[in-house]
């Protein structure tokens, strides 16, 4: 039986995990629409880009943890 799922707001301590999730999402877009999206090397987003979403926007990034 799987463990309990906890949903929480991301912080900059989650930068690596957020980038991994965004990388997977980007790869999905490349697979389904290679005519529009292309792969790139490096982190999915810069620390500054993720920080803007975490610290400055009116929204939140939520993470689900087992």
Coordinates of C-alpha atoms in Angstrom, one line a residue:
X1 CA 0.0 0.0 0.0
X2 CA 1.5 3.4 -0.9
X3 CA 2.3 5.9 1.8
X4 CA 0.4 9.1 2.6
X5 CA 0.6 11.9 0.1
X6 CA 1.4 15.4 1.4
X7 CA 0.8 18.4 -0.7
X8 CA 2.8 21.5 0.1
X9 CA 4.0 24.8 -1.4
X10 CA 7.4 24.7 -3.0
X11 CA 10.4 26.7 -1.7
X12 CA 13.8 27.4 -3.2
X13 CA 15.0 24.4 -1.3
X14 CA 13.0 22.4 -3.9
X15 CA 14.8 23.9 -6.9
X16 CA 16.3 20.6 -8.1
X17 CA 13.0 18.8 -7.8
X18 CA 11.1 21.6 -9.5
X19 CA 13.7 21.6 -12.3
X20 CA 13.4 17.8 -12.7
X21 CA 9.6 18.0 -13.0
X22 CA 9.8 20.9 -15.5
X23 CA 12.4 19.0 -17.5
X24 CA 10.0 16.0 -17.7
X25 CA 7.2 18.3 -18.8
X26 CA 9.4 19.9 -21.5
X27 CA 10.5 16.5 -22.8
X28 CA 6.8 15.5 -23.1
X29 CA 6.1 18.6 -25.2
X30 CA 9.1 17.8 -27.4
X31 CA 7.9 14.3 -27.9
X32 CA 4.3 15.3 -28.9
X33 CA 5.2 18.5 -30.8
X34 CA 8.8 18.3 -32.1
X35 CA 7.7 20.8 -34.8
X36 CA 7.1 23.4 -32.1
X37 CA 9.4 22.5 -29.2
X38 CA 13.0 21.5 -29.1
X39 CA 15.3 19.9 -26.4
X40 CA 18.0 21.9 -24.7
X41 CA 21.0 21.1 -22.5
X42 CA 21.2 22.3 -18.9
X43 CA 18.7 22.9 -16.2
X44 CA 15.0 23.2 -17.2
X45 CA 14.9 26.7 -15.7
X46 CA 17.4 29.0 -14.0
X47 CA 17.3 29.6 -10.3
X48 CA 16.2 33.2 -11.0
X49 CA 13.3 31.9 -13.1
X50 CA 12.1 29.5 -10.5
X51 CA 12.5 32.1 -7.8
X52 CA 10.2 34.4 -9.6
X53 CA 7.5 31.8 -9.6
X54 CA 8.1 30.9 -6.0
X55 CA 8.6 34.4 -4.5
X56 CA 7.1 37.0 -6.8
X57 CA 3.9 35.7 -8.5
X58 CA 0.4 35.7 -7.2
X59 CA 0.3 31.9 -7.6
X60 CA 2.2 29.0 -6.0
X61 CA 4.0 25.9 -7.1
X62 CA 2.6 22.9 -5.3
X63 CA 4.5 19.7 -4.7
X64 CA 3.1 16.3 -3.8
X65 CA 5.3 14.1 -1.7
X66 CA 5.0 10.5 -0.6

